[in-house]
Short mmCIF file of C-alpha atoms in Angstrom, two decimals:
data_model
loop_
_atom_site.label_atom_id
_atom_site.label_comp_id
_atom_site.label_asym_id
_atom_site.label_seq_id
_atom_site.Cartn_x
_atom_site.Cartn_y
_atom_site.Cartn_z
CA MET A 755 67.30 33.88 112.61
CA VAL A 756 68.71 30.40 112.13
CA GLN A 757 72.38 30.67 111.29
CA ASN A 758 74.56 28.07 109.69
CA ASN A 759 78.15 27.79 108.63
CA ASN A 760 78.13 27.65 104.85
CA ALA A 761 81.36 25.61 104.71
CA GLY A 762 82.81 27.32 101.64
CA ILE A 763 79.54 27.63 99.72
CA SER A 764 78.08 31.12 99.40
CA PRO A 765 74.76 31.99 101.07
CA ALA A 766 73.30 32.84 97.64
CA ALA A 767 74.30 29.40 96.31
CA VAL A 768 72.70 27.70 99.33
CA GLU A 769 69.52 29.69 98.75
CA SER A 770 69.54 28.80 95.05
CA ILE A 771 70.02 25.06 95.63
CA ALA A 772 67.35 25.06 98.32
CA GLY A 773 64.96 26.89 96.00
CA LEU A 774 65.63 24.54 93.09
CA SER A 775 65.02 21.50 95.30
CA ALA A 776 61.82 23.00 96.69
CA GLY A 777 60.46 23.87 93.25
CA ALA A 778 61.17 20.43 91.82
CA VAL A 779 59.63 18.46 94.70
CA SER A 780 56.52 20.63 95.01
CA THR A 781 55.86 20.43 91.26
CA LEU A 782 55.97 16.64 91.27
CA VAL A 783 53.50 16.57 94.17
CA VAL A 784 50.86 19.04 92.94
CA HIS A 785 51.16 19.04 89.14
CA PRO A 786 47.74 17.39 88.52
CA LEU A 787 46.00 20.14 90.50
CA ASP A 788 47.89 22.71 88.44
CA ILE A 789 46.33 21.26 85.29
CA VAL A 790 42.83 21.55 86.77
CA LYS A 791 43.45 25.12 87.94
CA THR A 792 44.82 26.21 84.55
CA ARG A 793 41.92 24.71 82.59
CA MET A 794 39.34 26.29 84.88
CA GLN A 795 41.03 29.69 84.54
CA LEU A 796 40.65 29.41 80.76
CA GLN A 797 36.91 28.67 80.83
CA GLN A 798 34.57 31.38 79.58
CA ARG A 799 31.06 32.15 80.73
CA ASN A 800 29.67 32.28 77.17
CA VAL A 801 30.62 28.65 76.63
CA PRO A 802 27.54 26.38 77.04
CA PRO A 803 27.39 24.78 80.52
CA ALA A 804 27.49 21.31 78.95
CA GLU A 805 30.90 22.17 77.51
CA ARG A 806 32.17 23.67 80.77
CA PRO A 807 33.35 20.81 83.02
CA SER A 808 33.49 21.27 86.77
CA MET A 809 36.62 20.79 88.84
CA TRP A 810 35.67 17.19 89.60
CA GLY A 811 34.64 16.66 85.98
CA LEU A 812 38.14 17.63 84.88
CA VAL A 813 39.66 15.29 87.46
CA ARG A 814 37.42 12.41 86.30
CA SER A 815 38.25 13.02 82.64
CA MET A 816 41.96 12.68 83.40
CA THR A 817 41.65 9.66 85.68
CA ASN A 818 39.36 7.93 83.13
CA HIS A 819 41.87 8.56 80.34
CA HIS A 820 43.33 5.44 78.72
CA ASN A 821 46.66 6.53 80.21
CA PRO A 822 45.68 8.39 83.42
CA LEU A 823 49.26 8.97 84.58
CA ALA A 824 50.12 10.67 81.30
CA ALA A 825 46.94 12.78 81.50
CA LEU A 826 47.59 13.79 85.12
CA TYR A 827 51.18 14.78 84.30
CA ARG A 828 50.61 16.38 80.91
CA GLY A 829 53.02 19.33 80.58
CA LEU A 830 55.16 18.20 83.52
CA THR A 831 58.47 18.99 81.79
CA PRO A 832 57.96 22.76 81.33
CA ASN A 833 56.25 23.00 84.72
CA LEU A 834 59.14 21.19 86.42
CA ILE A 835 61.77 23.24 84.61
CA GLY A 836 59.82 26.43 85.24
CA ASN A 837 59.21 25.93 88.95
CA ALA A 838 62.65 24.57 89.76
CA SER A 839 64.48 27.29 87.84
CA SER A 840 62.11 30.01 89.10
CA TRP A 841 62.59 29.17 92.77
CA ALA A 842 66.35 28.75 92.29
CA SER A 843 66.57 32.12 90.53
CA PHE A 844 64.21 33.82 92.99
CA PHE A 845 66.08 32.80 96.14
CA PHE A 846 69.47 33.49 94.51
CA PHE A 847 68.58 37.06 93.56
CA LYS A 848 66.65 37.63 96.79
CA ALA A 849 69.79 36.75 98.80
CA ARG A 850 71.89 39.05 96.60
CA VAL A 851 69.50 41.97 96.97
CA GLU A 852 69.25 41.45 100.74
CA ARG A 853 73.05 41.50 100.98
CA ALA A 854 73.22 44.69 98.89
CA LEU A 855 70.57 46.37 101.03
CA LYS A 856 72.43 45.45 104.23
CA PHE A 857 75.64 46.94 102.84
CA TRP A 858 73.88 50.06 101.57
CA ARG A 859 71.95 50.68 104.80
CA GLY A 860 74.83 49.68 107.07
CA ARG A 861 72.67 47.47 109.27
CA ASP A 862 72.24 43.71 109.72
CA ARG A 863 68.53 43.69 110.52
CA PRO A 864 66.25 44.17 107.48
CA THR A 865 63.62 46.89 107.60
CA ALA A 866 59.95 46.39 106.69
CA THR A 867 60.70 48.00 103.32
CA ASP A 868 63.57 45.57 102.71
CA TYR A 869 61.17 42.65 103.15
CA LEU A 870 59.18 44.04 100.20
CA ILE A 871 62.05 45.24 98.01
CA SER A 872 64.20 42.09 97.92
CA PRO A 873 61.44 39.63 96.84
CA ALA A 874 60.01 42.21 94.41
CA VAL A 875 63.34 42.69 92.62
CA ALA A 876 64.10 38.96 92.68
CA GLY A 877 60.62 38.20 91.38
CA ALA A 878 60.87 40.70 88.53
CA VAL A 879 64.22 39.34 87.32
CA THR A 880 63.00 35.75 87.60
CA THR A 881 59.78 36.55 85.72
CA VAL A 882 61.66 38.00 82.75
CA LEU A 883 64.04 35.03 82.65
CA THR A 884 61.39 32.31 82.91
CA ASN A 885 58.35 33.73 81.05
CA PRO A 886 59.01 31.63 77.90
CA ILE A 887 58.79 28.45 79.97
CA TRP A 888 55.45 29.54 81.47
CA VAL A 889 53.96 30.29 78.06
CA ILE A 890 54.71 26.74 76.90
CA LYS A 891 53.57 25.27 80.22
CA THR A 892 50.23 27.12 80.16
CA ARG A 893 49.47 25.97 76.63
CA MET A 894 50.39 22.36 77.34
CA LEU A 895 48.34 22.21 80.54
CA SER A 896 45.30 23.77 78.87
CA SER A 897 44.68 20.83 76.52
CA ASP A 898 45.05 17.08 76.24
CA LYS A 899 47.92 15.73 74.17
CA GLY A 900 45.67 14.55 71.34
CA ALA A 901 43.66 17.78 71.06
CA GLU A 902 43.79 19.80 67.86
CA GLY A 903 46.77 22.16 67.85
CA ALA A 904 48.13 20.82 71.15
CA TYR A 905 51.90 20.66 71.55
CA PRO A 906 53.07 17.03 71.77
CA SER A 907 56.18 18.04 73.72
CA THR A 908 58.01 21.01 75.21
CA ALA A 909 60.46 21.11 72.29
CA ALA A 910 57.59 21.04 69.79
CA GLY A 911 55.91 23.89 71.64
CA PHE A 912 59.11 25.94 71.53
CA ARG A 913 59.45 25.41 67.77
CA ALA A 914 55.77 26.15 67.11
CA ILE A 915 55.83 29.44 69.02
CA LEU A 916 59.08 30.57 67.41
CA ARG A 917 57.77 29.70 63.94
CA SER A 918 54.28 31.22 64.22
CA GLU A 919 54.73 34.06 66.72
CA GLY A 920 58.43 34.81 66.81
CA VAL A 921 60.37 35.76 69.94
CA ARG A 922 57.49 38.00 71.08
CA GLY A 923 55.33 34.91 71.49
CA PHE A 924 57.50 33.75 74.39
CA TYR A 925 56.75 36.96 76.27
CA ARG A 926 52.97 36.92 76.06
CA GLY A 927 51.54 37.86 79.42
CA LEU A 928 54.85 39.30 80.65
CA GLY A 929 53.25 42.57 81.72
CA VAL A 930 50.61 40.90 83.87
CA SER A 931 53.23 38.47 85.19
CA LEU A 932 55.32 41.42 86.35
CA ILE A 933 52.24 42.73 88.14
CA GLY A 934 52.15 39.32 89.81
CA VAL A 935 55.54 40.02 91.36
CA SER A 936 53.49 41.76 94.03
CA HIS A 937 52.30 38.29 95.15
CA GLY A 938 55.80 37.19 96.10
CA ALA A 939 56.56 40.55 97.66
CA VAL A 940 53.49 40.36 99.91
CA GLN A 941 54.09 36.69 100.70
CA PHE A 942 57.66 37.20 101.88
CA ALA A 943 56.86 40.49 103.59
CA VAL A 944 54.59 38.37 105.81
CA TYR A 945 56.69 35.18 105.93
CA GLU A 946 60.13 36.57 106.81
CA PRO A 947 59.12 38.78 109.78
CA ALA A 948 56.81 36.05 111.12
CA LYS A 949 59.61 33.49 110.88
CA ARG A 950 62.05 35.88 112.54
CA MET A 951 59.63 36.44 115.44
CA TYR A 952 59.11 32.69 115.84
CA VAL A 953 62.86 31.95 115.85
CA ALA A 954 63.53 34.75 118.35
CA SER A 955 60.91 33.35 120.73
CA ARG A 956 62.61 29.92 121.02
CA ASP A 957 65.14 28.83 123.63
CA ASP A 958 67.55 27.69 120.90
CA PRO A 959 67.40 30.11 117.94
CA ASP A 960 70.00 28.07 116.02
CA ALA A 961 67.89 24.88 115.94
CA PRO A 962 66.06 23.96 112.72
CA ILE A 963 62.57 25.37 112.35
CA ARG A 964 59.88 22.90 113.40
CA THR A 965 57.73 21.39 110.65
CA GLU A 966 54.42 22.64 112.04
CA ALA A 967 55.81 26.17 112.41
CA THR A 968 56.99 26.22 108.80
CA MET A 969 53.59 24.99 107.62
CA LEU A 970 51.66 27.53 109.69
CA ILE A 971 53.81 30.54 108.80
CA SER A 972 54.18 29.72 105.10
CA GLY A 973 50.50 28.82 104.73
CA GLY A 974 49.33 32.03 106.38
CA ALA A 975 51.66 34.16 104.25
CA LYS A 976 50.49 32.42 101.07
CA LEU A 977 46.82 32.93 101.87
CA VAL A 978 47.32 36.64 102.54
CA ALA A 979 49.21 37.09 99.26
CA GLY A 980 46.78 34.94 97.29
CA ALA A 981 43.71 36.77 98.53
CA VAL A 982 44.82 40.03 96.94
CA THR A 983 46.64 38.85 93.79
CA TYR A 984 44.69 35.86 92.37
CA PRO A 985 43.05 37.76 89.45
CA TYR A 986 46.43 38.34 87.82
CA GLN A 987 46.90 34.56 87.49
CA VAL A 988 43.66 34.28 85.52
CA LEU A 989 44.65 37.19 83.25
CA ARG A 990 48.13 35.75 82.72
CA SER A 991 46.76 32.31 81.77
CA ARG A 992 44.37 33.87 79.26
CA LEU A 993 47.04 36.08 77.72
CA GLN A 994 49.43 33.16 77.33
CA ASN A 995 47.00 30.59 75.95
CA TYR A 996 46.44 29.40 72.36
CA GLN A 997 44.66 31.98 70.15
CA SER A 998 44.40 34.29 73.14
CA GLU A 999 43.37 37.36 71.13
CA GLU A 1000 40.44 35.59 69.44
CA ARG A 1001 39.21 33.93 72.63
CA PHE A 1002 39.91 36.43 75.39
CA GLY A 1003 40.65 39.84 73.86
CA GLN A 1004 43.65 41.77 72.57
CA GLY A 1005 46.34 42.74 75.06
CA PHE A 1006 46.08 43.19 78.79
CA ARG A 1007 43.35 45.83 78.69
CA GLY A 1008 41.36 43.87 76.13
CA VAL A 1009 41.40 40.74 78.28
CA VAL A 1010 40.37 42.71 81.37
CA ARG A 1011 37.48 44.40 79.52
CA LYS A 1012 36.21 41.18 77.91
CA THR A 1013 36.47 39.21 81.14
CA TRP A 1014 34.59 41.92 83.05
CA ARG A 1015 31.94 42.38 80.34
CA GLU A 1016 31.19 38.69 79.83
CA GLU A 1017 31.86 37.20 83.27
CA GLY A 1018 31.93 39.97 85.83
CA VAL A 1019 33.93 39.69 89.05
CA ARG A 1020 33.62 35.89 89.07
CA GLY A 1021 35.63 35.72 85.86
CA PHE A 1022 38.70 37.01 87.66
CA TYR A 1023 38.44 34.26 90.26
CA ARG A 1024 37.89 31.23 88.01
CA GLY A 1025 39.84 28.24 89.28
CA LEU A 1026 40.07 29.73 92.77
CA VAL A 1027 38.90 26.57 94.57
CA PRO A 1028 41.43 24.19 92.96
CA GLY A 1029 43.93 27.01 93.25
CA VAL A 1030 43.43 27.18 97.02
CA ILE A 1031 43.44 23.38 97.32
CA ARG A 1032 46.63 23.27 95.30
CA VAL A 1033 48.34 26.24 96.89
CA MET A 1034 48.47 24.95 100.45
CA PRO A 1035 50.12 21.55 99.77
CA ALA A 1036 52.43 23.22 97.25
CA THR A 1037 53.37 25.95 99.72
CA TRP A 1038 53.95 23.51 102.57
CA VAL A 1039 56.10 21.20 100.45
CA THR A 1040 58.03 24.11 98.93
CA PHE A 1041 58.91 25.75 102.24
CA LEU A 1042 59.55 22.51 104.13
CA VAL A 1043 62.03 21.41 101.46
CA TYR A 1044 63.50 24.91 101.18
CA GLU A 1045 64.03 25.43 104.92
CA ASN A 1046 65.46 21.93 105.45
CA VAL A 1047 67.83 22.02 102.47
CA LYS A 1048 68.92 25.53 103.46
CA PHE A 1049 69.66 24.37 107.02
CA TYR A 1050 71.24 20.97 106.34
CA LEU A 1051 73.07 21.54 103.02
CA PRO A 1052 76.08 23.30 104.62
CA GLN A 1053 76.34 20.41 107.09
CA TRP A 1054 76.22 17.85 104.28
CA LEU A 1055 79.00 19.70 102.45
CA ALA A 1056 81.14 20.25 105.55
#
């Protein structure tokens, strides 16, 4: 594994800063695709086809908007805050859990179980802390700014939810989001051992990881995780959206039953194509920024 002298800054802090940087940069790059994915996830089969725009139809509607940049980056603030804080929190707690597991087990090399436990715990804590941001983000991305009932800003969304739904409104979809922790656990259970094997195979294990290696390893890990956990993203989006009970069913079980009854298996994979298109650039940017900041930050601070 690549080692680096942390020059007075703790490993957990390095991980957190690297994660925050990665989340911020990747969000700025792929936010428009996130809008398309979210809106496709919220489509229902019983809506007339004429009212159900395709992926490219959604893209055209935003680019033909009188202010295309504003349309393409609608809801950027909560998405930016959410992704940056989520990755910062995730890598911080992941590093802490890994350190605790090393101490508890009395060994430096993580086991296969450790690769699952540390991201699962970190993901669960991060999900609870950031769920309110994702509720606002989902609702803002699901509609244009001028649409009826749409939140004009993040602050307005916060006030509207607190006023009409109370604190519980900020935790809509939390249960299904916690199920989604399995995505991160699977992703890092693939990524970390693969990265360790790659580093061990090089002549200089302390050199920075090559760009193409980071892209290949992170992309492969993301595809494996995404293949088995995508349906939870659809369910989470529907649980967190405006008037979710009227449109999609009451509670987690209600949404699952209604989606299955009205749309079948395909309903659980709505938005998959833009999701896949989005996920690879986002993953590559996230891990390239993360690995480089993690490697070079201690040198910059030395």
